Amino acid sequence: MISRGCARRAWRSLPVPDPQTHGRAGGTGASGGSIWGKKMKPGLRAVIFDLDGTLIDSAPDIWRAANAVLAEAGLAEVSFAQSRSFIGRGARVFVERMERAVAGGNDPLRTDHLHKRFLHYYERAHEGTRVYPHVPEMLAALQGQGLALGLCTNKPLGPTHAVLAHLGWESVFPVVIGGDSLPVAKPDPAPLLAVLDALGHGPAEVVYIGDSETDAETASRAGLCFGLFTEGYRKGAVADLGAQFHFSDYRDLPAALHRARVA
């Protein structure tokens, strides 16, 4: 679903992939249109994605990792709803929120220990992670259009590479910035701008896709067009996030990008 377009600019056509090369003969959007037959707007050169809550649902594994750490420390467990609500600002903030929920506050030495143990479990926690429906064929379609793909996540780089390897996505994203790749993490715009720079494109040529308030703020501060996947980990209403467009089904993303205008 499109809420409004990005700012208008000049465009030229990009090639349309042969759907047979992506392992599907058809492929229809939620509204019935082909996801392969939409030419991307000229001028669009790359799409950068968030990971957790955007391309994958990793909340169950994160919850299990959190409770494994808490059990080791002799602390009470957190509920799935609590754990899910802590996601979005990186592993350190997740651990701080988790610790406050069960211990009533943060003790620096304990927080450091919990964080270290959480990273240990987090890097191995991907068995229950699932890819959102139609993401693989969507990524193949965008690559077939000649678009570069980047990843900008607050997930630490170790767990990020581990889950990408688990999914067979090591070569999908030539540029990956994790939550610990730089001294700052999202919503600071620096990680997103670092992906942009590594891809060799400017804000006028790129769209960022995410699922949360953190992603919306990051895109705004970086000056990028923002597309919101509505089925992730956002806490507020769709209308409050200020996305240039939003969608709930990845079969509709190519059409959304086709209609969008990047600044």
PDB file of C-alpha atoms in Angstrom:
ATOM      1  CA  MET A   1       0.000   0.000   0.000  1.00  0.00           C
ATOM      2  CA  ILE A   2       1.337   3.418  -0.920  1.00  0.00           C
ATOM      3  CA  SER A   3       0.795   6.326   1.423  1.00  0.00           C
ATOM      4  CA  ARG A   4       2.685   8.969  -0.546  1.00  0.00           C
ATOM      5  CA  GLY A   5       5.584   9.152  -2.945  1.00  0.00           C
ATOM      6  CA  CYS A   6       9.100  10.383  -2.352  1.00  0.00           C
ATOM      7  CA  ALA A   7      10.102  13.681  -3.887  1.00  0.00           C
ATOM      8  CA  ARG A   8       9.996  13.791  -7.684  1.00  0.00           C
ATOM      9  CA  ARG A   9      13.091  13.560  -9.880  1.00  0.00           C
ATOM     10  CA  ALA A  10      14.121  12.467 -13.383  1.00  0.00           C
ATOM     11  CA  TRP A  11      14.208   8.750 -14.171  1.00  0.00           C
ATOM     12  CA  ARG A  12      15.289   6.351 -16.913  1.00  0.00           C
ATOM     13  CA  SER A  13      14.323   2.700 -17.431  1.00  0.00           C
ATOM     14  CA  LEU A  14      16.043  -0.346 -15.956  1.00  0.00           C
ATOM     15  CA  PRO A  15      15.768  -3.861 -17.439  1.00  0.00           C
ATOM     16  CA  VAL A  16      13.052  -6.279 -16.347  1.00  0.00           C
ATOM     17  CA  PRO A  17      14.223  -9.757 -15.273  1.00  0.00           C
ATOM     18  CA  ASP A  18      12.944 -12.964 -16.793  1.00  0.00           C
ATOM     19  CA  PRO A  19      10.781 -14.543 -14.079  1.00  0.00           C
ATOM     20  CA  GLN A  20      12.013 -17.997 -15.088  1.00  0.00           C
ATOM     21  CA  THR A  21      15.515 -17.085 -13.937  1.00  0.00           C
ATOM     22  CA  HIS A  22      14.268 -16.640 -10.385  1.00  0.00           C
ATOM     23  CA  GLY A  23      12.730 -20.051  -9.925  1.00  0.00           C
ATOM     24  CA  ARG A  24       9.112 -19.015 -10.428  1.00  0.00           C
ATOM     25  CA  ALA A  25       6.995 -18.893 -13.526  1.00  0.00           C
ATOM     26  CA  GLY A  26       4.517 -16.431 -12.132  1.00  0.00           C
ATOM     27  CA  GLY A  27       4.635 -14.507  -8.906  1.00  0.00           C
ATOM     28  CA  THR A  28       1.723 -12.236  -8.208  1.00  0.00           C
ATOM     29  CA  GLY A  29       1.416  -9.373  -5.810  1.00  0.00           C
ATOM     30  CA  ALA A  30      -1.146  -9.264  -3.037  1.00  0.00           C
ATOM     31  CA  SER A  31      -3.259  -7.148  -5.331  1.00  0.00           C
ATOM     32  CA  GLY A  32      -2.861  -9.625  -8.202  1.00  0.00           C
ATOM     33  CA  GLY A  33      -0.143  -7.928 -10.273  1.00  0.00           C
ATOM     34  CA  SER A  34       3.112  -9.591 -11.250  1.00  0.00           C
ATOM     35  CA  ILE A  35       6.077  -8.806  -9.003  1.00  0.00           C
ATOM     36  CA  TRP A  36       8.398  -9.362 -11.957  1.00  0.00           C
ATOM     37  CA  GLY A  37       6.792  -7.065 -14.527  1.00  0.00           C
ATOM     38  CA  LYS A  38       7.346  -3.756 -12.753  1.00  0.00           C
ATOM     39  CA  LYS A  39      10.276  -1.733 -14.037  1.00  0.00           C
ATOM     40  CA  MET A  40      11.977   0.206 -11.262  1.00  0.00           C
ATOM     41  CA  LYS A  41      11.838   3.946 -11.606  1.00  0.00           C
ATOM     42  CA  PRO A  42      14.956   5.224 -13.370  1.00  0.00           C
ATOM     43  CA  GLY A  43      17.295   6.930 -10.910  1.00  0.00           C
ATOM     44  CA  LEU A  44      16.753   4.255  -8.280  1.00  0.00           C
ATOM     45  CA  ARG A  45      20.079   2.444  -7.986  1.00  0.00           C
ATOM     46  CA  ALA A  46      19.956   0.615  -4.652  1.00  0.00           C
ATOM     47  CA  VAL A  47      17.690  -0.593  -1.871  1.00  0.00           C
ATOM     48  CA  ILE A  48      18.984  -0.876   1.690  1.00  0.00           C
ATOM     49  CA  PHE A  49      17.176  -3.096   4.180  1.00  0.00           C
ATOM     50  CA  ASP A  50      16.999  -3.435   7.922  1.00  0.00           C
ATOM     51  CA  LEU A  51      17.136  -7.101   9.031  1.00  0.00           C
ATOM     52  CA  ASP A  52      15.248  -8.109  12.175  1.00  0.00           C
ATOM     53  CA  GLY A  53      11.538  -7.394  11.855  1.00  0.00           C
ATOM     54  CA  THR A  54      12.032  -6.389   8.225  1.00  0.00           C
ATOM     55  CA  LEU A  55      13.382  -9.389   6.306  1.00  0.00           C
ATOM     56  CA  ILE A  56      13.349 -11.945   9.114  1.00  0.00           C
ATOM     57  CA  ASP A  57      11.368 -12.603  12.274  1.00  0.00           C
ATOM     58  CA  SER A  58      14.062 -13.452  14.813  1.00  0.00           C
ATOM     59  CA  ALA A  59      12.085 -12.504  17.928  1.00  0.00           C
ATOM     60  CA  PRO A  60      11.606 -16.120  19.141  1.00  0.00           C
ATOM     61  CA  ASP A  61      15.346 -16.824  18.993  1.00  0.00           C
ATOM     62  CA  ILE A  62      16.208 -13.528  20.683  1.00  0.00           C
ATOM     63  CA  TRP A  63      13.754 -14.378  23.471  1.00  0.00           C
ATOM     64  CA  ARG A  64      15.312 -17.802  23.997  1.00  0.00           C
ATOM     65  CA  ALA A  65      18.810 -16.300  24.042  1.00  0.00           C
ATOM     66  CA  ALA A  66      17.699 -13.705  26.589  1.00  0.00           C
ATOM     67  CA  ASN A  67      16.214 -16.274  28.939  1.00  0.00           C
ATOM     68  CA  ALA A  68      19.263 -18.531  28.643  1.00  0.00           C
ATOM     69  CA  VAL A  69      21.406 -15.622  29.840  1.00  0.00           C
ATOM     70  CA  LEU A  70      19.000 -14.760  32.652  1.00  0.00           C
ATOM     71  CA  ALA A  71      18.854 -18.380  33.812  1.00  0.00           C
ATOM     72  CA  GLU A  72      22.665 -18.502  33.966  1.00  0.00           C
ATOM     73  CA  ALA A  73      22.627 -15.371  36.122  1.00  0.00           C
ATOM     74  CA  GLY A  74      19.914 -16.700  38.438  1.00  0.00           C
ATOM     75  CA  LEU A  75      17.490 -14.005  37.356  1.00  0.00           C
ATOM     76  CA  ALA A  76      13.821 -14.284  36.451  1.00  0.00           C
ATOM     77  CA  GLU A  77      12.852 -14.863  32.823  1.00  0.00           C
ATOM     78  CA  VAL A  78      11.187 -12.291  30.587  1.00  0.00           C
ATOM     79  CA  SER A  79       8.038 -12.965  28.598  1.00  0.00           C
ATOM     80  CA  PHE A  80       8.049 -13.144  24.827  1.00  0.00           C
ATOM     81  CA  ALA A  81       6.091  -9.864  24.670  1.00  0.00           C
ATOM     82  CA  GLN A  82       8.658  -8.166  26.900  1.00  0.00           C
ATOM     83  CA  SER A  83      11.583  -9.486  24.879  1.00  0.00           C
ATOM     84  CA  ARG A  84       9.994  -8.426  21.598  1.00  0.00           C
ATOM     85  CA  SER A  85       9.421  -4.923  22.947  1.00  0.00           C
ATOM     86  CA  PHE A  86      13.126  -4.582  23.792  1.00  0.00           C
ATOM     87  CA  ILE A  87      14.232  -5.130  20.161  1.00  0.00           C
ATOM     88  CA  GLY A  88      15.313  -2.268  17.930  1.00  0.00           C
ATOM     89  CA  ARG A  89      18.185  -0.279  19.416  1.00  0.00           C
ATOM     90  CA  GLY A  90      20.914  -2.924  19.371  1.00  0.00           C
ATOM     91  CA  ALA A  91      22.108  -5.728  21.646  1.00  0.00           C
ATOM     92  CA  ARG A  92      23.483  -3.530  24.433  1.00  0.00           C
ATOM     93  CA  VAL A  93      20.236  -1.596  24.794  1.00  0.00           C
ATOM     94  CA  PHE A  94      18.286  -4.871  24.604  1.00  0.00           C
ATOM     95  CA  VAL A  95      20.304  -6.269  27.521  1.00  0.00           C
ATOM     96  CA  GLU A  96      19.901  -3.066  29.533  1.00  0.00           C
ATOM     97  CA  ARG A  97      16.144  -3.159  29.054  1.00  0.00           C
ATOM     98  CA  MET A  98      16.028  -6.871  29.880  1.00  0.00           C
ATOM     99  CA  GLU A  99      18.070  -6.352  33.035  1.00  0.00           C
ATOM    100  CA  ARG A 100      15.898  -3.481  34.236  1.00  0.00           C
ATOM    101  CA  ALA A 101      12.770  -5.579  33.677  1.00  0.00           C
ATOM    102  CA  VAL A 102      13.940  -8.415  35.935  1.00  0.00           C
ATOM    103  CA  ALA A 103      16.294  -6.672  38.378  1.00  0.00           C
ATOM    104  CA  GLY A 104      14.763  -3.204  38.665  1.00  0.00           C
ATOM    105  CA  GLY A 105      17.877  -1.431  37.435  1.00  0.00           C
ATOM    106  CA  ASN A 106      21.255  -1.713  35.749  1.00  0.00           C
ATOM    107  CA  ASP A 107      24.474  -2.601  37.525  1.00  0.00           C
ATOM    108  CA  PRO A 108      27.414  -1.789  35.211  1.00  0.00           C
ATOM    109  CA  LEU A 109      29.421  -4.940  35.950  1.00  0.00           C
ATOM    110  CA  ARG A 110      26.360  -7.156  35.705  1.00  0.00           C
ATOM    111  CA  THR A 111      25.250  -5.440  32.508  1.00  0.00           C
ATOM    112  CA  ASP A 112      28.661  -6.050  30.934  1.00  0.00           C
ATOM    113  CA  HIS A 113      28.519  -9.730  31.888  1.00  0.00           C
ATOM    114  CA  LEU A 114      24.942 -10.177  30.663  1.00  0.00           C
ATOM    115  CA  HIS A 115      25.819  -8.440  27.401  1.00  0.00           C
ATOM    116  CA  LYS A 116      28.835 -10.675  26.802  1.00  0.00           C
ATOM    117  CA  ARG A 117      26.800 -13.824  27.477  1.00  0.00           C
ATOM    118  CA  PHE A 118      23.902 -12.587  25.368  1.00  0.00           C
ATOM    119  CA  LEU A 119      26.210 -12.118  22.378  1.00  0.00           C
ATOM    120  CA  HIS A 120      27.447 -15.686  22.856  1.00  0.00           C
ATOM    121  CA  TYR A 121      23.922 -17.096  22.636  1.00  0.00           C
ATOM    122  CA  TYR A 122      22.743 -14.568  20.052  1.00  0.00           C
ATOM    123  CA  GLU A 123      25.352 -15.639  17.491  1.00  0.00           C
ATOM    124  CA  ARG A 124      24.020 -19.194  17.713  1.00  0.00           C
ATOM    125  CA  ALA A 125      20.326 -18.332  17.899  1.00  0.00           C
ATOM    126  CA  HIS A 126      18.830 -18.772  14.448  1.00  0.00           C
ATOM    127  CA  GLU A 127      17.054 -22.117  14.404  1.00  0.00           C
ATOM    128  CA  GLY A 128      13.684 -20.514  15.117  1.00  0.00           C
ATOM    129  CA  THR A 129      14.221 -17.496  12.867  1.00  0.00           C
ATOM    130  CA  ARG A 130      11.941 -17.355   9.851  1.00  0.00           C
ATOM    131  CA  VAL A 131      12.104 -15.330   6.668  1.00  0.00           C
ATOM    132  CA  TYR A 132       8.990 -13.254   6.040  1.00  0.00           C
ATOM    133  CA  PRO A 133       6.856 -14.590   3.163  1.00  0.00           C
ATOM    134  CA  HIS A 134       8.026 -13.776  -0.379  1.00  0.00           C
ATOM    135  CA  VAL A 135      11.281 -12.123   0.715  1.00  0.00           C
ATOM    136  CA  PRO A 136      13.613 -14.453  -1.266  1.00  0.00           C
ATOM    137  CA  GLU A 137      11.825 -13.938  -4.574  1.00  0.00           C
ATOM    138  CA  MET A 138      11.550 -10.200  -3.896  1.00  0.00           C
ATOM    139  CA  LEU A 139      15.311  -9.934  -3.337  1.00  0.00           C
ATOM    140  CA  ALA A 140      15.948 -11.916  -6.528  1.00  0.00           C
ATOM    141  CA  ALA A 141      13.582  -9.645  -8.445  1.00  0.00           C
ATOM    142  CA  LEU A 142      15.353  -6.489  -7.270  1.00  0.00           C
ATOM    143  CA  GLN A 143      18.746  -7.955  -8.123  1.00  0.00           C
ATOM    144  CA  GLY A 144      17.392  -8.879 -11.542  1.00  0.00           C
ATOM    145  CA  GLN A 145      16.407  -5.261 -12.047  1.00  0.00           C
ATOM    146  CA  GLY A 146      20.075  -4.334 -11.608  1.00  0.00           C
ATOM    147  CA  LEU A 147      19.621  -2.808  -8.163  1.00  0.00           C
ATOM    148  CA  ALA A 148      22.369  -3.015  -5.552  1.00  0.00           C
ATOM    149  CA  LEU A 149      21.278  -4.339  -2.149  1.00  0.00           C
ATOM    150  CA  GLY A 150      22.639  -3.263   1.219  1.00  0.00           C
ATOM    151  CA  LEU A 151      21.938  -4.206   4.817  1.00  0.00           C
ATOM    152  CA  CYS A 152      21.898  -1.781   7.750  1.00  0.00           C
ATOM    153  CA  THR A 153      20.959  -3.399  11.048  1.00  0.00           C
ATOM    154  CA  ASN A 154      21.444  -2.803  14.756  1.00  0.00           C
ATOM    155  CA  LYS A 155      22.072  -6.538  15.141  1.00  0.00           C
ATOM    156  CA  PRO A 156      25.754  -7.049  16.024  1.00  0.00           C
ATOM    157  CA  LEU A 157      27.904  -8.061  13.088  1.00  0.00           C
ATOM    158  CA  GLY A 158      28.711 -11.547  14.425  1.00  0.00           C
ATOM    159  CA  PRO A 159      25.078 -12.657  14.812  1.00  0.00           C
ATOM    160  CA  THR A 160      24.251 -10.896  11.528  1.00  0.00           C
ATOM    161  CA  HIS A 161      26.785 -12.879   9.531  1.00  0.00           C
ATOM    162  CA  ALA A 162      25.759 -16.059  11.362  1.00  0.00           C
ATOM    163  CA  VAL A 163      22.099 -15.728  10.382  1.00  0.00           C
ATOM    164  CA  LEU A 164      22.981 -14.685   6.815  1.00  0.00           C
ATOM    165  CA  ALA A 165      25.093 -17.843   6.510  1.00  0.00           C
ATOM    166  CA  HIS A 166      22.271 -19.926   8.011  1.00  0.00           C
ATOM    167  CA  LEU A 167      19.880 -18.547   5.387  1.00  0.00           C
ATOM    168  CA  GLY A 168      22.344 -18.861   2.509  1.00  0.00           C
ATOM    169  CA  TRP A 169      22.362 -15.090   2.025  1.00  0.00           C
ATOM    170  CA  GLU A 170      26.103 -14.449   2.327  1.00  0.00           C
ATOM    171  CA  SER A 171      26.341 -13.097  -1.216  1.00  0.00           C
ATOM    172  CA  VAL A 172      22.991 -11.288  -1.364  1.00  0.00           C
ATOM    173  CA  PHE A 173      24.163  -8.088   0.330  1.00  0.00           C
ATOM    174  CA  PRO A 174      27.571  -6.826  -0.817  1.00  0.00           C
ATOM    175  CA  VAL A 175      27.541  -4.237   1.976  1.00  0.00           C
ATOM    176  CA  VAL A 176      26.542  -5.091   5.555  1.00  0.00           C
ATOM    177  CA  ILE A 177      26.751  -2.691   8.497  1.00  0.00           C
ATOM    178  CA  GLY A 178      25.904  -4.088  11.933  1.00  0.00           C
ATOM    179  CA  GLY A 179      25.110  -2.490  15.243  1.00  0.00           C
ATOM    180  CA  ASP A 180      28.735  -2.682  16.355  1.00  0.00           C
ATOM    181  CA  SER A 181      30.382  -1.804  13.030  1.00  0.00           C
ATOM    182  CA  LEU A 182      30.673   1.860  14.026  1.00  0.00           C
ATOM    183  CA  PRO A 183      30.926   3.705  17.355  1.00  0.00           C
ATOM    184  CA  VAL A 184      27.258   4.663  16.923  1.00  0.00           C
ATOM    185  CA  ALA A 185      24.156   2.716  15.896  1.00  0.00           C
ATOM    186  CA  LYS A 186      20.753   3.584  14.466  1.00  0.00           C
ATOM    187  CA  PRO A 187      18.913   5.947  14.820  1.00  0.00           C
ATOM    188  CA  ASP A 188      22.159   7.851  14.334  1.00  0.00           C
ATOM    189  CA  PRO A 189      22.321   8.177  10.527  1.00  0.00           C
ATOM    190  CA  ALA A 190      26.025   7.249  10.312  1.00  0.00           C
ATOM    191  CA  PRO A 191      25.498   3.479   9.776  1.00  0.00           C
ATOM    192  CA  LEU A 192      22.989   4.058   6.983  1.00  0.00           C
ATOM    193  CA  LEU A 193      25.218   6.671   5.384  1.00  0.00           C
ATOM    194  CA  ALA A 194      28.135   4.215   5.613  1.00  0.00           C
ATOM    195  CA  VAL A 195      26.178   1.645   3.597  1.00  0.00           C
ATOM    196  CA  LEU A 196      25.275   4.359   1.118  1.00  0.00           C
ATOM    197  CA  ASP A 197      28.917   5.355   0.725  1.00  0.00           C
ATOM    198  CA  ALA A 198      30.097   1.755   0.334  1.00  0.00           C
ATOM    199  CA  LEU A 199      27.505   1.127  -2.376  1.00  0.00           C
ATOM    200  CA  GLY A 200      28.722   4.234  -4.183  1.00  0.00           C
ATOM    201  CA  HIS A 201      25.317   5.916  -4.397  1.00  0.00           C
ATOM    202  CA  GLY A 202      23.828   9.104  -3.022  1.00  0.00           C
ATOM    203  CA  PRO A 203      20.592   9.575  -1.045  1.00  0.00           C
ATOM    204  CA  ALA A 204      18.809  10.571  -4.247  1.00  0.00           C
ATOM    205  CA  GLU A 205      19.352   7.090  -5.681  1.00  0.00           C
ATOM    206  CA  VAL A 206      18.450   4.876  -2.714  1.00  0.00           C
ATOM    207  CA  VAL A 207      15.403   3.734  -0.740  1.00  0.00           C
ATOM    208  CA  TYR A 208      15.656   2.365   2.803  1.00  0.00           C
ATOM    209  CA  ILE A 209      13.225  -0.348   3.949  1.00  0.00           C
ATOM    210  CA  GLY A 210      12.622  -0.944   7.660  1.00  0.00           C
ATOM    211  CA  ASP A 211       9.946  -1.844  10.155  1.00  0.00           C
ATOM    212  CA  SER A 212      10.286   0.393  13.183  1.00  0.00           C
ATOM    213  CA  GLU A 213      10.438   3.863  14.675  1.00  0.00           C
ATOM    214  CA  THR A 214      14.218   3.479  14.827  1.00  0.00           C
ATOM    215  CA  ASP A 215      14.384   2.850  11.077  1.00  0.00           C
ATOM    216  CA  ALA A 216      12.048   5.736  10.305  1.00  0.00           C
ATOM    217  CA  GLU A 217      14.149   8.159  12.344  1.00  0.00           C
ATOM    218  CA  THR A 218      17.376   6.873  10.809  1.00  0.00           C
ATOM    219  CA  ALA A 219      16.092   7.343   7.269  1.00  0.00           C
ATOM    220  CA  SER A 220      14.814  10.819   8.053  1.00  0.00           C
ATOM    221  CA  ARG A 221      18.113  11.922   9.584  1.00  0.00           C
ATOM    222  CA  ALA A 222      20.050  10.441   6.645  1.00  0.00           C
ATOM    223  CA  GLY A 223      17.783  12.135   4.095  1.00  0.00           C
ATOM    224  CA  LEU A 224      16.596   8.881   2.480  1.00  0.00           C
ATOM    225  CA  CYS A 225      13.229   7.854   1.147  1.00  0.00           C
ATOM    226  CA  PHE A 226      11.762   5.379   3.661  1.00  0.00           C
ATOM    227  CA  GLY A 227       9.480   2.427   2.984  1.00  0.00           C
ATOM    228  CA  LEU A 228       7.817   0.801   6.014  1.00  0.00           C
ATOM    229  CA  PHE A 229       7.159  -2.936   6.283  1.00  0.00           C
ATOM    230  CA  THR A 230       4.169  -2.920   8.600  1.00  0.00           C
ATOM    231  CA  GLU A 231       4.386  -6.497   9.932  1.00  0.00           C
ATOM    232  CA  GLY A 232       7.569  -6.094  11.979  1.00  0.00           C
ATOM    233  CA  TYR A 233       8.375  -4.716  15.422  1.00  0.00           C
ATOM    234  CA  ARG A 234       7.047  -1.166  15.323  1.00  0.00           C
ATOM    235  CA  LYS A 235       5.328   0.041  18.481  1.00  0.00           C
ATOM    236  CA  GLY A 236       3.200   2.887  17.132  1.00  0.00           C
ATOM    237  CA  ALA A 237       0.661   3.465  14.391  1.00  0.00           C
ATOM    238  CA  VAL A 238       1.787   3.314  10.771  1.00  0.00           C
ATOM    239  CA  ALA A 239       0.707   6.903  10.192  1.00  0.00           C
ATOM    240  CA  ASP A 240       2.949   8.140  13.007  1.00  0.00           C
ATOM    241  CA  LEU A 241       6.180   6.877  11.463  1.00  0.00           C
ATOM    242  CA  GLY A 242       6.245   9.287   8.533  1.00  0.00           C
ATOM    243  CA  ALA A 243       7.114   6.701   5.890  1.00  0.00           C
ATOM    244  CA  GLN A 244       6.979   7.729   2.242  1.00  0.00           C
ATOM    245  CA  PHE A 245       5.198   4.447   1.521  1.00  0.00           C
ATOM    246  CA  HIS A 246       4.223   1.330   3.437  1.00  0.00           C
ATOM    247  CA  PHE A 247       3.352  -2.276   2.621  1.00  0.00           C
ATOM    248  CA  SER A 248       2.429  -5.490   4.436  1.00  0.00           C
ATOM    249  CA  ASP A 249       3.257  -8.053   1.718  1.00  0.00           C
ATOM    250  CA  TYR A 250       6.636  -8.296  -0.016  1.00  0.00           C
ATOM    251  CA  ARG A 251       4.950  -9.148  -3.301  1.00  0.00           C
ATOM    252  CA  ASP A 252       3.878  -5.508  -3.309  1.00  0.00           C
ATOM    253  CA  LEU A 253       7.315  -3.973  -2.733  1.00  0.00           C
ATOM    254  CA  PRO A 254       8.456  -3.888  -6.400  1.00  0.00           C
ATOM    255  CA  ALA A 255       5.257  -2.051  -7.318  1.00  0.00           C
ATOM    256  CA  ALA A 256       5.755   0.309  -4.368  1.00  0.00           C
ATOM    257  CA  LEU A 257       9.275   1.101  -5.523  1.00  0.00           C
ATOM    258  CA  HIS A 258       7.956   1.568  -9.040  1.00  0.00           C
ATOM    259  CA  ARG A 259       5.543   4.235  -7.802  1.00  0.00           C
ATOM    260  CA  ALA A 260       7.926   5.868  -5.339  1.00  0.00           C
ATOM    261  CA  ARG A 261      10.018   8.938  -6.059  1.00  0.00           C
ATOM    262  CA  VAL A 262      13.366   9.324  -4.352  1.00  0.00           C
ATOM    263  CA  ALA A 263      14.431  12.799  -3.290  1.00  0.00           C
TER     264      ALA A 263
END
